């Protein structure tokens, strides 16, 4: 395909977002069909671009010799693009039923659809400047979604999200400025475009600041606190924030910076690698511990996301091809599992208005389908073979074991987190189906039922996908290996 087609997945959602309020839809059904068709069309375009990738880079304009706004599709971009292309239509379908109980749907779906194009721009970015620009626009398009309720909690969450994002943007901008100062503005290349014979402290500090800056959206400790607060947003937003759009964009940006801009081998064994790796290890255990401690269901999954994201960063920071393969494997699997867990939490909230686990005792009888979806996705997150969670952790474990003694610390953190994950997932099941002796199930489930097909269908597809991903992971791992080796 021509490289000009790379613009379509960026522009089509923007056009759709403008048309949603412009067209005077007389029925919700007509508006929903229009939105879903636009989203599916965008997904089809992305899939076709991945199958028939353009060979050239589309350069839209240049600020100067080493600063271009350009789009290109390589192997890593394909992974992120397919991830959003598969999950966005499912989330949109889920949102139709969920948002029928909310207000101001037109504005919600406008920002929601616009964000699809912005995230596609991140996936297609050819260089660090383009990625940075789309990355910051994503903050602006997702902020109204986080603050959608416009109550006290929503405004507080929005302020915190914006404050953390701006601080992260400042750190990432320093890394961007440093690379341009060094004359590196060309397209991403595996192995880095900024090569040095001997890394000095300026080189290492620039990378580390970039890691921290992009790591804000990846919720690296101690810059993680915005993520649990953002759970006040409507569940379709929480699902995308915590599983796909924002947090995975942070992971994607860190991977680009580490493997495609700075030379990975120049970072091996330096204080910068040790410092970043140490923060990631702390985040893995901290996130899992907080998930076990909190009783708010969506926040429990938010803290779980904080931990699981650092699983992926651990693989990236091993700075070995095997580590990158493990990171990509877990990135895809985690997105499928975690978005469905948020869907389940949203279904409970939508049907019962209950947010805390101590109010959800015995709900397994009233919401059996949702409980089953939660069970399946939860087991996958715990790493039950042959699920997506198992394959991701297995690949990360193999990569860590081969990186002695540095990776052995990572294995220890992963094992501690795995135990905590089993505890915080199975405690939810016990509350749902084993609330205690002489519990009155009929009273607890009075008026409670599973949601409609628009919410259940995406949940069922994702629950099945959590295990299909693991069962048929061999072709994916081969593809990820080709990416790590620079073949794609």
XYZ file of C-alpha atoms in Angstrom:
488
model
C 0.000 0.000 0.000
C 1.036 3.591 -0.511
C 2.495 5.373 2.494
C -0.227 8.039 2.099
C -2.737 5.552 3.513
C -1.000 5.917 6.890
C -2.891 9.188 7.314
C -6.319 7.561 7.069
C -6.453 5.890 10.525
C -5.438 9.234 12.051
C -7.848 11.442 10.124
C -10.937 9.206 9.919
C -11.599 9.181 13.701
C -11.076 12.958 13.797
C -13.633 13.395 11.021
C -16.049 11.045 12.806
C -15.626 12.964 16.064
C -16.559 16.211 14.285
C -19.567 14.641 12.591
C -21.090 13.136 15.751
C -22.361 16.490 17.108
C -22.812 17.966 13.620
C -25.307 15.320 12.485
C -28.630 15.696 14.220
C -29.253 12.059 15.106
C -32.869 11.536 16.088
C -32.185 8.134 17.691
C -29.375 6.744 19.792
C -29.416 3.602 17.656
C -28.621 5.545 14.483
C -25.800 7.404 16.178
C -24.354 4.218 17.629
C -24.416 2.464 14.253
C -22.619 5.431 12.679
C -19.917 5.407 15.378
C -19.417 1.635 15.341
C -19.193 1.525 11.536
C -16.601 4.316 11.570
C -14.552 2.554 14.242
C -14.734 -0.791 12.417
C -13.735 0.899 9.145
C -10.716 2.406 10.879
C -9.823 -1.015 12.256
C -10.061 -2.564 8.775
C -7.738 0.108 7.373
C -5.184 -0.543 10.128
C -5.316 -4.306 9.583
C -4.821 -3.833 5.824
C -1.842 -1.556 6.484
C -0.331 -4.226 8.725
C -0.890 -6.955 6.111
C 0.384 -4.764 3.272
C 2.783 -2.382 5.040
C 4.013 0.647 3.091
C 7.712 0.437 2.305
C 8.339 4.182 2.507
C 8.039 6.874 5.151
C 5.386 9.555 4.767
C 7.041 12.864 5.671
C 4.397 15.550 6.127
C 6.713 18.450 6.972
C 10.125 19.255 8.440
C 10.949 21.811 11.095
C 14.598 21.510 10.159
C 17.035 18.875 8.953
C 16.747 16.538 11.951
C 13.139 17.242 12.968
C 10.387 15.827 10.761
C 6.733 15.069 11.325
C 6.538 11.686 9.632
C 4.618 8.400 9.668
C 5.953 4.894 9.084
C 4.920 1.364 9.991
C 7.505 -1.102 11.296
C 7.243 -4.301 13.356
C 6.847 -2.654 16.761
C 4.293 -0.227 15.377
C 2.352 -3.171 13.924
C 2.039 -4.765 17.374
C 0.628 -1.626 18.973
C -1.585 -0.841 15.963
C -3.161 -4.302 15.909
C -3.731 -4.136 19.653
C -5.773 -0.934 19.445
C -7.472 -2.021 16.213
C -8.806 -5.219 17.810
C -9.845 -3.760 21.156
C -11.332 -0.402 20.150
C -14.438 -1.749 18.341
C -15.173 -4.106 21.237
C -14.856 -1.289 23.747
C -17.077 0.946 21.632
C -19.787 -1.716 21.514
C -19.536 -2.171 25.285
C -19.744 1.590 25.772
C -23.082 1.913 23.959
C -24.955 0.010 26.660
C -22.833 1.287 29.531
C -23.180 4.962 28.571
C -26.961 4.668 28.165
C -27.036 5.108 31.957
C -24.745 8.164 31.818
C -25.109 11.762 30.610
C -23.619 13.813 27.762
C -23.030 10.834 25.482
C -22.358 12.955 22.407
C -19.303 14.625 23.940
C -18.117 11.313 25.367
C -18.170 9.468 22.054
C -16.643 12.437 20.258
C -13.549 12.470 22.485
C -13.537 8.678 22.650
C -13.426 8.322 18.857
C -10.919 11.145 18.402
C -8.531 9.381 20.781
C -8.543 6.333 18.484
C -6.921 8.392 15.729
C -4.402 9.974 18.087
C -3.293 6.577 19.438
C -3.024 5.281 15.855
C -0.711 8.235 15.231
C 1.494 7.068 18.108
C 1.685 3.591 16.570
C 2.595 5.002 13.142
C 5.112 7.617 14.335
C 8.330 7.403 12.350
C 10.544 9.318 14.781
C 10.716 10.548 18.352
C 9.408 14.040 17.621
C 6.277 12.737 15.902
C 5.677 10.244 18.703
C 6.107 12.978 21.295
C 3.590 15.267 19.593
C 0.921 12.567 19.297
C 1.709 11.431 22.842
C 0.968 14.878 24.243
C -2.155 15.333 22.131
C -3.372 12.053 23.652
C -3.218 13.694 27.078
C -5.538 16.446 25.847
C -8.036 14.087 24.197
C -8.250 11.713 27.166
C -8.495 14.444 29.832
C -12.196 15.209 29.076
C -12.894 11.463 29.274
C -11.292 11.186 32.709
C -13.296 14.236 33.876
C -16.520 13.161 32.160
C -18.659 13.165 35.319
C -17.437 16.697 36.196
C -18.093 16.067 39.873
C -15.555 16.593 42.630
C -13.868 13.247 42.118
C -13.737 13.675 38.363
C -12.177 17.145 38.526
C -9.638 15.980 41.121
C -8.695 12.978 38.978
C -8.381 15.233 35.932
C -6.097 17.678 37.728
C -3.890 14.882 38.978
C -3.767 13.225 35.554
C -2.849 16.515 33.894
C -0.235 17.416 36.525
C 1.535 14.082 36.240
C 1.306 14.125 32.443
C 2.767 17.638 32.152
C 5.624 16.733 34.493
C 6.301 13.609 32.463
C 6.150 15.604 29.232
C 8.833 17.950 30.547
C 11.188 15.060 31.302
C 10.511 13.402 27.944
C 11.088 16.736 26.194
C 14.599 16.880 27.649
C 15.356 13.486 26.093
C 13.884 14.671 22.783
C 15.958 17.865 22.877
C 19.125 15.914 23.637
C 18.645 13.594 20.668
C 18.055 16.559 18.357
C 21.114 18.311 19.777
C 23.089 15.208 18.839
C 21.658 15.378 15.327
C 19.423 12.330 15.696
C 16.004 12.930 14.181
C 15.763 10.253 11.554
C 13.331 7.339 11.550
C 13.405 4.816 14.368
C 15.834 1.953 13.873
C 16.240 -1.155 16.020
C 19.522 -0.870 17.901
C 19.218 2.884 18.222
C 19.999 5.844 16.025
C 22.025 7.567 18.747
C 25.227 5.548 19.016
C 28.190 6.402 21.207
C 31.505 4.644 21.758
C 31.456 5.403 25.476
C 28.255 6.628 27.177
C 28.787 9.662 29.385
C 26.554 10.884 32.190
C 24.772 13.317 29.866
C 23.797 10.453 27.556
C 22.612 8.313 30.471
C 20.779 11.169 32.207
C 18.928 12.060 28.999
C 17.748 8.474 28.550
C 16.789 8.137 32.223
C 14.763 11.359 32.134
C 13.051 10.098 28.993
C 12.301 6.832 30.766
C 10.775 8.700 33.706
C 8.843 11.031 31.412
C 7.240 8.335 29.312
C 7.124 6.108 32.382
C 4.537 8.412 33.960
C 1.860 7.055 31.645
C 3.242 3.546 32.229
C 2.571 4.216 35.956
C 6.120 3.579 37.176
C 6.548 4.148 40.930
C 6.505 6.840 42.302
C 4.636 8.430 39.352
C 1.730 6.003 39.462
C -0.850 7.720 41.624
C -2.833 9.241 38.759
C -3.887 5.787 37.536
C -6.050 4.656 40.500
C -7.586 8.147 40.645
C -8.519 7.914 36.954
C -10.741 4.933 37.759
C -13.534 7.410 38.551
C -13.986 7.788 34.786
C -16.716 5.751 33.034
C -15.630 2.125 32.728
C -15.065 2.170 28.927
C -12.548 4.957 29.556
C -10.979 3.130 32.498
C -10.662 -0.003 30.387
C -8.850 1.834 27.604
C -6.723 3.908 29.999
C -5.649 0.899 32.035
C -5.311 -1.679 29.269
C -4.685 -0.117 25.869
C -4.536 3.548 24.946
C -2.664 5.523 27.600
C -0.664 3.001 29.603
C 0.373 0.902 26.610
C 1.339 4.112 24.811
C 3.680 4.755 27.744
C 5.167 1.276 27.390
C 5.416 1.746 23.622
C 7.216 5.092 24.023
C 9.720 3.692 26.542
C 10.434 0.794 24.168
C 10.955 3.187 21.261
C 13.277 5.365 23.323
C 15.299 2.438 24.675
C 15.544 0.209 21.622
C 15.026 2.517 18.653
C 16.654 5.838 19.665
C 19.299 5.244 22.336
C 21.612 2.312 21.705
C 20.576 -0.505 24.101
C 24.082 -1.896 24.401
C 25.329 1.503 25.582
C 22.910 1.306 28.506
C 23.846 -2.203 29.681
C 25.463 -2.225 33.111
C 25.143 1.539 33.647
C 23.658 3.360 36.607
C 20.753 4.389 34.399
C 19.773 0.788 33.678
C 20.120 -0.184 37.344
C 18.071 2.807 38.519
C 15.267 2.189 36.014
C 15.275 -1.547 36.677
C 15.116 -0.901 40.421
C 12.057 1.341 40.025
C 10.379 -1.302 37.885
C 11.015 -4.042 40.463
C 9.602 -1.843 43.233
C 6.545 -1.083 41.095
C 5.874 -4.780 40.426
C 5.618 -5.669 44.112
C 4.063 -2.379 45.236
C 1.260 -2.538 42.665
C 0.351 -6.117 43.560
C 0.447 -5.355 47.287
C -1.855 -2.363 46.900
C -4.219 -4.380 44.699
C -4.577 -6.926 47.501
C -5.109 -4.190 50.104
C -7.818 -2.131 48.366
C -11.528 -3.015 48.513
C -12.614 -0.830 45.597
C -12.947 -3.212 42.629
C -11.886 -0.849 39.838
C -9.009 0.506 41.915
C -7.922 -3.054 42.674
C -7.627 -3.675 38.938
C -5.912 -0.285 38.529
C -3.195 -1.233 41.022
C -2.953 -4.610 39.317
C -2.313 -2.745 36.062
C 0.468 -0.736 37.705
C 2.199 -3.992 38.616
C 1.587 -5.750 35.311
C 2.848 -2.819 33.249
C 6.178 -3.072 35.003
C 6.313 -6.763 34.067
C 6.512 -5.505 30.486
C 9.063 -2.814 31.322
C 11.193 -5.423 33.080
C 11.484 -7.286 29.782
C 12.321 -4.073 27.916
C 15.003 -3.104 30.456
C 16.770 -6.454 30.330
C 18.147 -5.007 27.075
C 18.267 -8.417 25.395
C 16.261 -9.637 22.383
C 14.727 -12.340 24.585
C 13.582 -9.691 27.050
C 11.969 -7.672 24.270
C 10.126 -10.781 23.038
C 8.835 -11.412 26.564
C 7.755 -7.785 26.894
C 5.795 -7.835 23.630
C 4.204 -11.185 24.479
C 2.965 -9.934 27.825
C 1.908 -6.556 26.439
C -0.610 -8.131 24.079
C -1.868 -10.706 26.567
C -2.249 -8.226 29.403
C -4.324 -5.876 27.251
C -6.835 -8.639 26.496
C -7.070 -9.870 30.082
C -7.151 -6.545 31.876
C -9.624 -4.761 29.625
C -12.068 -7.604 30.267
C -11.576 -7.432 34.025
C -12.504 -3.758 33.858
C -15.497 -4.641 31.710
C -16.612 -7.044 34.441
C -16.168 -4.401 37.132
C -18.114 -1.953 34.990
C -20.927 -4.446 34.493
C -21.270 -4.837 38.263
C -21.276 -1.072 38.745
C -23.763 -0.557 35.916
C -26.195 -3.215 37.151
C -25.916 -2.728 40.917
C -24.228 0.651 41.621
C -21.832 -1.249 43.888
C -18.149 -0.260 43.831
C -16.666 -1.970 46.887
C -16.044 -5.674 47.343
C -17.707 -5.830 50.763
C -20.964 -4.798 49.029
C -20.634 -7.537 46.376
C -21.033 -10.605 48.561
C -22.982 -13.329 46.805
C -23.278 -11.524 43.439
C -22.176 -14.676 41.640
C -25.757 -15.960 41.759
C -27.341 -12.784 40.397
C -24.711 -12.166 37.714
C -23.507 -15.650 36.700
C -22.317 -14.683 33.194
C -20.295 -11.715 34.395
C -18.864 -13.829 37.221
C -17.792 -16.496 34.737
C -16.099 -13.923 32.473
C -14.311 -12.486 35.495
C -13.220 -15.966 36.552
C -11.788 -16.803 33.134
C -9.918 -13.498 32.726
C -8.759 -13.595 36.345
C -7.339 -17.093 35.953
C -5.532 -15.941 32.825
C -4.050 -12.984 34.716
C -2.849 -15.379 37.423
C -0.964 -17.271 34.716
C -3.009 -20.468 34.410
C -1.637 -22.506 31.453
C -2.193 -22.151 28.552
C -3.525 -18.616 28.958
C -2.108 -15.328 27.716
C -0.854 -14.544 31.213
C 1.091 -17.792 31.388
C 2.798 -17.265 28.024
C 3.815 -13.706 28.846
C 5.250 -14.608 32.242
C 6.962 -17.692 30.810
C 8.741 -15.640 28.156
C 9.748 -13.011 30.705
C 11.006 -15.739 33.047
C 13.130 -17.320 30.317
C 14.629 -13.958 29.389
C 15.336 -13.067 33.036
C 16.924 -16.445 33.800
C 19.362 -15.962 30.912
C 20.428 -12.589 32.294
C 22.448 -13.598 35.365
C 22.568 -12.220 38.016
C 20.697 -9.091 36.944
C 17.577 -10.894 35.744
C 17.389 -13.115 38.813
C 16.227 -10.130 40.847
C 13.472 -9.681 38.307
C 12.431 -13.329 38.648
C 12.150 -12.898 42.411
C 9.911 -9.844 41.985
C 7.773 -11.676 39.433
C 7.315 -14.625 41.783
C 6.296 -12.415 44.708
C 3.855 -10.561 42.479
C 2.458 -13.835 41.109
C 1.537 -14.990 44.616
C -0.090 -11.648 45.392
C -1.979 -11.782 42.081
C -3.495 -15.153 42.971
C -4.555 -13.757 46.349
C -6.221 -10.585 45.093
C -7.963 -12.351 42.194
C -9.242 -15.350 44.170
C -10.436 -13.154 47.029
C -12.850 -11.570 44.517
C -14.185 -15.001 43.535
C -14.646 -15.993 47.155
C -16.675 -12.844 47.818
C -18.825 -13.445 44.736
C -19.606 -17.125 45.291
C -18.613 -17.984 48.877
C -19.877 -15.121 51.038
C -20.155 -17.164 54.202
C -22.437 -19.513 56.114
C -26.177 -18.750 56.209
C -25.785 -15.923 53.686
C -29.082 -14.747 52.170
C -28.386 -14.981 48.420
C -31.943 -13.998 47.444
C -31.855 -10.705 49.317
C -28.366 -9.842 48.069
C -29.363 -10.481 44.461
C -32.821 -8.927 44.471
C -33.226 -7.039 41.196
C -29.700 -7.995 40.071
C -29.078 -9.479 36.636
C -26.432 -9.731 33.957
C -26.195 -6.829 31.480
C -27.405 -6.951 27.884
C -25.756 -8.405 24.809
C -23.851 -5.227 23.903
C -21.809 -5.616 27.069
C -21.756 -9.407 27.294
C -20.594 -10.019 23.711
C -17.293 -8.111 24.010
C -16.712 -9.697 27.410
C -17.259 -13.196 26.004
C -14.942 -12.576 23.054
C -12.188 -11.258 25.313
C -12.590 -14.078 27.847
C -12.113 -16.599 25.030
C -9.299 -14.506 23.604
C -7.355 -14.693 26.877
C -6.873 -18.425 26.295
C -6.800 -18.454 22.482
C -3.867 -16.019 22.719
C -1.984 -18.556 24.829
C -2.993 -21.632 22.837
C -1.851 -20.119 19.539
C 1.004 -18.003 20.841
C 3.762 -19.761 18.883
C 3.215 -17.763 15.642
C 3.017 -14.566 17.685
C 6.248 -15.326 19.527
C 7.969 -16.033 16.203
C 6.710 -12.680 14.936
C 7.921 -10.913 18.097
C 11.298 -12.645 17.731
C 11.623 -11.304 14.183
C 10.894 -7.816 15.523
C 13.537 -8.193 18.249
C 16.051 -9.370 15.665
C 15.324 -6.486 13.319
C 13.890 -8.679 10.550
C 10.584 -6.787 10.582
